[in-house]
């Protein structure tokens, strides 16, 4: 049953009118009205709603003086309204809730919390959507930004591109909720005349601008730093209709924009039209409460009927020598595993990027397997190196864990154990730690993990854009790079960690035999106890073939 907190301060109104195009309710107000009208008190996990208009009262001048009293009132309400599954709130405020909540509270937040929501507001007159749009050819600005410099991300972008004639900036230091008519007109004019418009995070992780830009018929560029806060990422493939970049990638922003031609641009806008209802208030409420109309999502319809996934196992074997070696030693083994689990099987024998046919760039072709004409036929694509033997007792890799929207990969620095690996590094005179490994490729990251790209689990519909960005950023640098294949592995591992796009798989899925050999393990034992055994450097491969035949038959 719906229950208010017995203090009207929790549902205070506000005189603040920001953004200036708001004409109706803020998201917290809309949601409170939604659950009150429909008498809904729980989210889809059964948590109880804490009814509060956080942004309204947290931005009020009186809030600091009322804070302790409100905390006591909230604590008593929690005590009087117990909820075993926990509680939830909906909050727009950049800093999230400023009162203490029970530890089992889930925060649906526009800028902070546990579950990202779209940073939107109600406009009953649809002012931005009713503005006349321009076609791709009639947009004379490549990329623009009109707004305040409220975060280092925005400043870094402006510093890099302010002297570039393809980019237009109108900015000011500091933020105000009183946006003058002249500034509103400038934002609209610049955005309508731009092919792309920047929507970098501000003080909060999100930006109203991201959703406003779409309404003006332009493609937004979301730039983030600590966390990507775009909503519904478990459902939406953002790379199909906008540009998302980590701040470390802004040096390739112009290249990405110029690489999108008119045909692709129009396709992206059409894709937005398919999912734009997801950035509206009603859908947001349905998403939280789990009402039936959530099925409007343009994603595979879930039914009670079992639908078999289509999976591809693929390897790269480019060059006559390597192809002969692969066909002689490894191919039959890979084909058997694919057949056992009803996977399609493919061997890539030529460069997927015909403009970069250099031996040093061969391994980078792994991350192009999601951008081929056949890629979207598959739910999962498993890339496996051409020097791996598979134990046929292994289960299907694509159901071995919940990959969510991440890329499955193994942390080789935990092999055989974390402690043993550091000892191996010391014994061999290699780099002392994971951070040192990436520094050898001129990549600076504070980490204890090194990802081995010998086995990766991709979801092409989700990961294509991300992997293409990595390829475009690094592949050509691989030519004559002293780190050779370690360079490809370093670049992919670095980007996965920076963007938090990884899901760590069990070491059984990419067991690097030479590391275990150094610590005295027996190959037969390792083969029997693991799934994919990686013979890097082809060390003991003859013995491995014999054991594989004994175990697999």
Short mmCIF file of C-alpha atoms in Angstrom, two decimals, residues 105-473:
data_model
loop_
_atom_site.label_atom_id
_atom_site.label_comp_id
_atom_site.label_asym_id
_atom_site.label_seq_id
_atom_site.Cartn_x
_atom_site.Cartn_y
_atom_site.Cartn_z
CA UNK A 105 17.99 0.59 -0.81
CA UNK A 106 18.30 0.58 -4.59
CA UNK A 107 18.85 3.99 -6.14
CA UNK A 108 17.39 4.62 -9.59
CA UNK A 109 19.28 7.77 -10.49
CA UNK A 110 19.66 10.18 -13.39
CA UNK A 111 23.27 10.94 -12.40
CA UNK A 112 24.21 8.67 -9.52
CA UNK A 113 23.08 5.48 -7.80
CA UNK A 114 22.70 1.81 -8.74
CA UNK A 115 20.55 1.93 -11.89
CA UNK A 116 20.92 4.74 -14.49
CA UNK A 117 17.78 6.54 -15.62
CA UNK A 118 17.42 9.04 -18.46
CA UNK A 119 17.92 12.65 -17.35
CA UNK A 120 14.64 13.93 -18.77
CA UNK A 121 11.79 16.30 -17.97
CA UNK A 122 8.24 16.82 -19.16
CA UNK A 123 7.46 19.28 -21.96
CA UNK A 124 3.76 19.15 -22.72
CA UNK A 125 4.23 21.42 -25.76
CA UNK A 126 7.11 19.38 -27.29
CA UNK A 127 8.93 22.59 -28.13
CA UNK A 128 12.22 21.04 -29.29
CA UNK A 129 10.56 18.28 -31.30
CA UNK A 130 8.48 20.88 -33.15
CA UNK A 131 11.54 22.83 -34.31
CA UNK A 132 12.12 22.44 -38.06
CA UNK A 133 14.93 19.96 -38.71
CA UNK A 134 17.67 20.04 -41.34
CA UNK A 135 18.97 17.26 -43.53
CA UNK A 136 22.51 15.90 -43.36
CA UNK A 137 23.57 17.90 -46.42
CA UNK A 138 22.14 21.14 -45.05
CA UNK A 139 23.92 20.90 -41.72
CA UNK A 140 27.03 23.09 -42.12
CA UNK A 141 28.71 22.35 -38.76
CA UNK A 142 30.37 19.01 -38.10
CA UNK A 143 30.16 19.21 -34.32
CA UNK A 144 29.08 21.83 -31.77
CA UNK A 145 28.71 22.47 -28.07
CA UNK A 146 26.66 25.17 -26.38
CA UNK A 147 26.77 25.12 -22.60
CA UNK A 148 28.63 25.72 -19.37
CA UNK A 149 32.04 24.34 -18.44
CA UNK A 150 30.99 22.51 -15.29
CA UNK A 151 33.45 19.62 -15.44
CA UNK A 152 36.97 18.84 -16.59
CA UNK A 153 35.62 16.56 -19.32
CA UNK A 154 34.04 19.55 -21.06
CA UNK A 155 37.12 21.69 -20.64
CA UNK A 156 39.38 18.99 -22.10
CA UNK A 157 37.22 18.68 -25.20
CA UNK A 158 37.14 22.43 -25.78
CA UNK A 159 40.90 22.73 -25.23
CA UNK A 160 41.51 20.06 -27.87
CA UNK A 161 39.10 21.27 -30.58
CA UNK A 162 38.44 24.99 -30.08
CA UNK A 163 40.82 25.93 -32.92
CA UNK A 164 39.42 23.30 -35.28
CA UNK A 165 37.17 24.97 -37.89
CA UNK A 166 34.89 21.91 -38.03
CA UNK A 167 33.95 22.42 -34.38
CA UNK A 168 31.91 25.30 -32.94
CA UNK A 169 31.79 26.15 -29.24
CA UNK A 170 29.73 28.65 -27.27
CA UNK A 171 30.58 28.18 -23.61
CA UNK A 172 30.76 29.95 -20.29
CA UNK A 173 32.35 29.16 -16.94
CA UNK A 174 29.97 28.26 -14.16
CA UNK A 175 26.34 27.14 -14.20
CA UNK A 176 23.12 29.05 -13.87
CA UNK A 177 19.51 27.87 -13.78
CA UNK A 178 18.47 31.12 -15.41
CA UNK A 179 19.16 30.53 -19.11
CA UNK A 180 18.40 33.64 -21.13
CA UNK A 181 16.21 33.49 -24.27
CA UNK A 182 19.18 34.48 -26.38
CA UNK A 183 21.19 31.51 -25.09
CA UNK A 184 18.27 29.16 -25.67
CA UNK A 185 18.07 30.30 -29.28
CA UNK A 186 21.81 29.86 -29.72
CA UNK A 187 21.63 26.28 -28.44
CA UNK A 188 18.79 25.43 -30.81
CA UNK A 189 20.37 27.11 -33.86
CA UNK A 190 23.80 25.56 -33.38
CA UNK A 191 22.38 22.10 -32.69
CA UNK A 192 19.98 22.07 -35.65
CA UNK A 193 22.82 23.14 -37.96
CA UNK A 194 25.23 20.51 -36.62
CA UNK A 195 25.61 16.93 -37.76
CA UNK A 196 26.77 16.04 -34.26
CA UNK A 197 26.43 17.86 -30.95
CA UNK A 198 28.45 17.21 -27.82
CA UNK A 199 26.67 16.05 -24.68
CA UNK A 200 29.59 15.52 -22.29
CA UNK A 201 28.92 14.84 -18.66
CA UNK A 202 28.78 17.95 -16.49
CA UNK A 203 28.84 18.13 -12.71
CA UNK A 204 26.63 15.04 -12.83
CA UNK A 205 27.40 11.96 -14.87
CA UNK A 206 24.59 12.57 -17.34
CA UNK A 207 23.32 15.53 -19.33
CA UNK A 208 19.86 16.84 -20.24
CA UNK A 209 21.54 17.88 -23.50
CA UNK A 210 21.94 14.26 -24.67
CA UNK A 211 18.18 13.78 -24.97
CA UNK A 212 17.49 17.35 -26.18
CA UNK A 213 19.91 16.98 -29.09
CA UNK A 214 17.98 13.99 -30.42
CA UNK A 215 14.76 16.01 -30.35
CA UNK A 216 16.41 18.60 -32.59
CA UNK A 217 17.23 15.98 -35.24
CA UNK A 218 20.95 15.76 -34.48
CA UNK A 219 23.12 12.92 -33.20
CA UNK A 220 24.59 13.46 -29.73
CA UNK A 221 28.09 12.55 -28.58
CA UNK A 222 28.14 11.43 -24.96
CA UNK A 223 31.55 11.73 -23.29
CA UNK A 224 32.11 10.22 -19.85
CA UNK A 225 34.96 9.58 -17.45
CA UNK A 226 34.44 7.46 -14.32
CA UNK A 227 31.21 5.70 -15.31
CA UNK A 228 29.09 5.54 -18.43
CA UNK A 229 25.67 6.64 -17.16
CA UNK A 230 23.47 6.08 -20.20
CA UNK A 231 20.26 4.26 -19.20
CA UNK A 232 19.00 0.82 -20.24
CA UNK A 233 22.39 -0.26 -21.60
CA UNK A 234 21.41 -3.89 -20.96
CA UNK A 235 18.75 -3.44 -23.66
CA UNK A 236 19.98 -0.67 -25.95
CA UNK A 237 22.93 -0.77 -28.35
CA UNK A 238 23.89 2.90 -28.19
CA UNK A 239 26.56 2.53 -30.87
CA UNK A 240 23.79 1.96 -33.41
CA UNK A 241 22.35 5.49 -33.09
CA UNK A 242 24.80 7.81 -31.31
CA UNK A 243 28.46 8.21 -30.35
CA UNK A 244 29.74 7.37 -26.88
CA UNK A 245 33.33 8.03 -25.88
CA UNK A 246 35.48 7.81 -22.81
CA UNK A 247 37.43 11.02 -22.23
CA UNK A 248 40.64 9.15 -23.15
CA UNK A 249 39.25 8.70 -26.70
CA UNK A 250 38.48 12.31 -27.59
CA UNK A 251 41.56 12.54 -29.80
CA UNK A 252 39.75 10.33 -32.35
CA UNK A 253 36.44 12.22 -32.12
CA UNK A 254 36.87 14.11 -35.39
CA UNK A 255 37.87 10.92 -37.20
CA UNK A 256 34.76 9.12 -35.93
CA UNK A 257 32.45 11.95 -37.01
CA UNK A 258 33.97 12.20 -40.46
CA UNK A 259 33.66 8.43 -40.84
CA UNK A 260 29.86 8.57 -40.66
CA UNK A 261 28.44 9.23 -44.12
CA UNK A 262 24.94 10.41 -44.98
CA UNK A 263 23.54 6.90 -45.40
CA UNK A 264 24.82 5.75 -42.02
CA UNK A 265 23.74 9.02 -40.40
CA UNK A 266 20.16 8.62 -41.58
CA UNK A 267 20.18 5.01 -40.46
CA UNK A 268 21.27 6.10 -36.99
CA UNK A 269 18.43 8.63 -36.76
CA UNK A 270 15.93 5.98 -37.88
CA UNK A 271 17.22 3.67 -35.16
CA UNK A 272 16.64 6.43 -32.62
CA UNK A 273 13.04 6.73 -33.81
CA UNK A 274 12.57 3.05 -32.95
CA UNK A 275 13.61 3.46 -29.33
CA UNK A 276 12.88 7.11 -28.51
CA UNK A 277 9.84 6.12 -26.41
CA UNK A 278 12.34 4.66 -23.95
CA UNK A 279 13.50 8.19 -23.18
CA UNK A 280 10.03 9.30 -22.13
CA UNK A 281 8.57 9.52 -18.63
CA UNK A 282 6.00 6.76 -19.03
CA UNK A 283 8.56 4.19 -20.14
CA UNK A 284 10.88 5.16 -17.29
CA UNK A 285 8.09 4.43 -14.82
CA UNK A 286 7.25 1.12 -16.48
CA UNK A 287 10.91 0.13 -16.46
CA UNK A 288 11.14 0.65 -12.72
CA UNK A 289 7.81 -0.92 -11.80
CA UNK A 290 7.94 -3.77 -14.33
CA UNK A 291 4.55 -3.18 -15.88
CA UNK A 292 3.59 -5.15 -19.07
CA UNK A 293 4.15 -2.29 -21.53
CA UNK A 294 7.87 -2.74 -20.94
CA UNK A 295 7.58 -5.16 -23.90
CA UNK A 296 7.58 -2.18 -26.24
CA UNK A 297 11.36 -2.46 -26.10
CA UNK A 298 12.79 -3.16 -29.57
CA UNK A 299 14.63 -6.27 -28.45
CA UNK A 300 14.03 -10.00 -28.91
CA UNK A 301 10.64 -10.89 -27.47
CA UNK A 302 10.91 -13.24 -24.51
CA UNK A 303 8.46 -16.11 -24.59
CA UNK A 304 8.06 -19.34 -22.65
CA UNK A 305 9.18 -21.22 -25.73
CA UNK A 306 12.87 -22.17 -25.91
CA UNK A 307 14.67 -20.32 -28.68
CA UNK A 308 18.11 -21.68 -29.55
CA UNK A 309 20.87 -19.11 -29.73
CA UNK A 310 23.09 -18.93 -32.77
CA UNK A 311 26.75 -19.04 -31.79
CA UNK A 312 29.96 -18.81 -33.81
CA UNK A 313 33.38 -20.18 -32.89
CA UNK A 314 36.03 -18.40 -34.96
CA UNK A 315 39.80 -18.34 -35.19
CA UNK A 316 42.35 -16.32 -37.15
CA UNK A 317 44.94 -18.18 -39.26
CA UNK A 318 46.40 -15.78 -41.83
CA UNK A 319 49.40 -16.80 -43.91
CA UNK A 320 50.20 -20.16 -45.52
CA UNK A 321 52.57 -21.27 -42.76
CA UNK A 322 50.13 -20.55 -39.94
CA UNK A 323 47.13 -21.92 -41.81
CA UNK A 324 48.95 -25.19 -42.53
CA UNK A 325 50.00 -25.44 -38.89
CA UNK A 326 46.46 -24.75 -37.72
CA UNK A 327 44.84 -27.20 -40.13
CA UNK A 328 47.34 -29.93 -39.20
CA UNK A 329 47.25 -29.60 -35.40
CA UNK A 330 44.26 -27.63 -34.09
CA UNK A 331 41.43 -27.40 -36.62
CA UNK A 332 39.82 -30.80 -36.11
CA UNK A 333 39.79 -30.23 -32.35
CA UNK A 334 38.02 -26.87 -32.72
CA UNK A 335 35.53 -28.26 -35.21
CA UNK A 336 34.67 -31.11 -32.83
CA UNK A 337 33.94 -28.69 -29.99
CA UNK A 338 31.81 -26.49 -32.23
CA UNK A 339 29.86 -29.49 -33.48
CA UNK A 340 29.34 -30.80 -29.94
CA UNK A 341 27.64 -27.58 -28.86
CA UNK A 342 25.93 -26.85 -32.19
CA UNK A 343 28.08 -23.79 -32.91
CA UNK A 344 28.89 -22.53 -36.37
CA UNK A 345 32.61 -22.65 -37.10
CA UNK A 346 34.73 -20.32 -39.17
CA UNK A 347 38.44 -19.79 -39.91
CA UNK A 348 39.52 -16.33 -41.02
CA UNK A 349 42.31 -16.83 -43.56
CA UNK A 350 42.66 -13.29 -44.92
CA UNK A 351 42.80 -9.77 -43.51
CA UNK A 352 39.36 -8.41 -42.67
CA UNK A 353 40.64 -4.88 -43.20
CA UNK A 354 42.11 -4.88 -46.70
CA UNK A 355 43.70 -1.46 -46.11
CA UNK A 356 45.97 -2.91 -43.41
CA UNK A 357 47.44 -6.17 -44.65
CA UNK A 358 50.57 -6.24 -42.50
CA UNK A 359 51.81 -9.23 -40.52
CA UNK A 360 52.20 -7.13 -37.38
CA UNK A 361 48.48 -6.30 -37.45
CA UNK A 362 47.17 -9.87 -37.86
CA UNK A 363 46.03 -10.32 -34.27
CA UNK A 364 44.00 -7.09 -34.40
CA UNK A 365 41.68 -8.89 -36.84
CA UNK A 366 40.18 -10.67 -33.83
CA UNK A 367 38.23 -7.56 -32.90
CA UNK A 368 36.88 -7.08 -36.42
CA UNK A 369 34.82 -10.28 -36.30
CA UNK A 370 31.85 -8.31 -34.93
CA UNK A 371 31.74 -5.90 -37.89
CA UNK A 372 31.40 -8.32 -40.81
CA UNK A 373 28.36 -8.86 -43.01
CA UNK A 374 27.66 -12.12 -41.16
CA UNK A 375 28.31 -10.88 -37.63
CA UNK A 376 24.77 -9.91 -36.66
CA UNK A 377 23.59 -13.43 -37.49
CA UNK A 378 25.04 -14.45 -34.13
CA UNK A 379 24.14 -13.76 -30.54
CA UNK A 380 27.65 -14.69 -29.42
CA UNK A 381 30.95 -14.89 -31.29
CA UNK A 382 33.73 -16.75 -29.50
CA UNK A 383 37.22 -15.91 -30.71
CA UNK A 384 39.83 -18.56 -29.99
CA UNK A 385 43.53 -18.43 -30.79
CA UNK A 386 44.97 -20.89 -33.32
CA UNK A 387 47.27 -22.47 -30.70
CA UNK A 388 44.64 -23.73 -28.25
CA UNK A 389 43.55 -27.35 -27.74
CA UNK A 390 40.13 -28.02 -26.23
CA UNK A 391 39.18 -30.68 -23.72
CA UNK A 392 36.02 -32.19 -25.24
CA UNK A 393 34.53 -32.64 -21.78
CA UNK A 394 34.20 -28.86 -21.65
CA UNK A 395 30.71 -27.35 -21.44
CA UNK A 396 29.38 -24.68 -23.80
CA UNK A 397 31.35 -21.50 -23.18
CA UNK A 398 28.56 -19.05 -24.01
CA UNK A 399 26.38 -20.34 -21.15
CA UNK A 400 29.23 -20.74 -18.67
CA UNK A 401 28.28 -17.48 -16.95
CA UNK A 402 26.03 -14.45 -17.28
CA UNK A 403 28.04 -12.13 -19.51
CA UNK A 404 25.42 -9.36 -19.19
CA UNK A 405 26.55 -6.73 -21.74
CA UNK A 406 30.27 -7.39 -21.15
CA UNK A 407 33.07 -9.12 -23.06
CA UNK A 408 34.20 -12.38 -21.54
CA UNK A 409 37.95 -12.72 -21.03
CA UNK A 410 40.53 -14.33 -18.71
CA UNK A 411 42.95 -12.53 -16.40
CA UNK A 412 46.24 -14.27 -17.11
CA UNK A 413 47.93 -12.55 -14.17
CA UNK A 414 45.97 -14.88 -11.89
CA UNK A 415 47.68 -17.93 -13.44
CA UNK A 416 48.68 -20.25 -11.87
CA UNK A 417 47.85 -18.01 -8.88
CA UNK A 418 48.38 -14.31 -8.29
CA UNK A 419 51.34 -14.99 -6.03
CA UNK A 420 52.92 -17.53 -8.38
CA UNK A 421 52.57 -15.18 -11.32
CA UNK A 422 54.51 -12.43 -9.56
CA UNK A 423 57.19 -15.01 -8.75
CA UNK A 424 57.34 -16.05 -12.43
CA UNK A 425 57.73 -12.40 -13.46
CA UNK A 426 60.61 -11.99 -11.00
CA UNK A 427 62.24 -15.28 -11.97
CA UNK A 428 62.10 -14.51 -15.70
CA UNK A 429 63.15 -10.88 -15.38
CA UNK A 430 59.87 -9.69 -16.92
CA UNK A 431 57.96 -6.54 -15.98
CA UNK A 432 57.26 -6.57 -12.22
CA UNK A 433 53.50 -6.16 -12.32
CA UNK A 434 50.42 -5.64 -14.49
CA UNK A 435 50.86 -1.88 -14.47
CA UNK A 436 54.36 -2.37 -15.88
CA UNK A 437 53.01 -4.65 -18.60
CA UNK A 438 50.77 -1.93 -19.99
CA UNK A 439 53.46 0.73 -19.67
CA UNK A 440 55.58 -1.23 -22.15
CA UNK A 441 52.87 -0.39 -24.70
CA UNK A 442 52.80 3.26 -23.58
CA UNK A 443 49.49 2.72 -21.76
CA UNK A 444 49.09 4.06 -18.25
CA UNK A 445 46.63 2.20 -16.01
CA UNK A 446 46.66 1.32 -12.33
CA UNK A 447 45.64 -2.34 -12.40
CA UNK A 448 46.57 -5.80 -11.18
CA UNK A 449 45.06 -7.56 -14.19
CA UNK A 450 46.44 -8.47 -17.62
CA UNK A 451 43.82 -9.86 -19.99
CA UNK A 452 44.83 -12.61 -22.39
CA UNK A 453 43.04 -12.15 -25.71
CA UNK A 454 43.48 -15.79 -26.75
CA UNK A 455 39.83 -16.42 -25.85
CA UNK A 456 37.17 -13.72 -25.95
CA UNK A 457 33.38 -13.94 -25.87
CA UNK A 458 31.72 -11.16 -27.87
CA UNK A 459 28.09 -10.16 -28.40
CA UNK A 460 28.31 -8.50 -31.83
CA UNK A 461 25.11 -6.48 -31.60
CA UNK A 462 26.41 -4.88 -28.42
CA UNK A 463 30.18 -4.80 -28.90
CA UNK A 464 30.73 -3.93 -32.55
CA UNK A 465 31.07 -0.17 -32.10
CA UNK A 466 33.32 -0.48 -29.07
CA UNK A 467 35.67 -2.95 -30.79
CA UNK A 468 35.78 -0.90 -33.99
CA UNK A 469 36.92 2.10 -31.96
CA UNK A 470 39.78 0.07 -30.47
CA UNK A 471 40.83 -1.14 -33.91
CA UNK A 472 40.75 2.34 -35.43
CA UNK A 473 42.66 3.80 -32.52
#
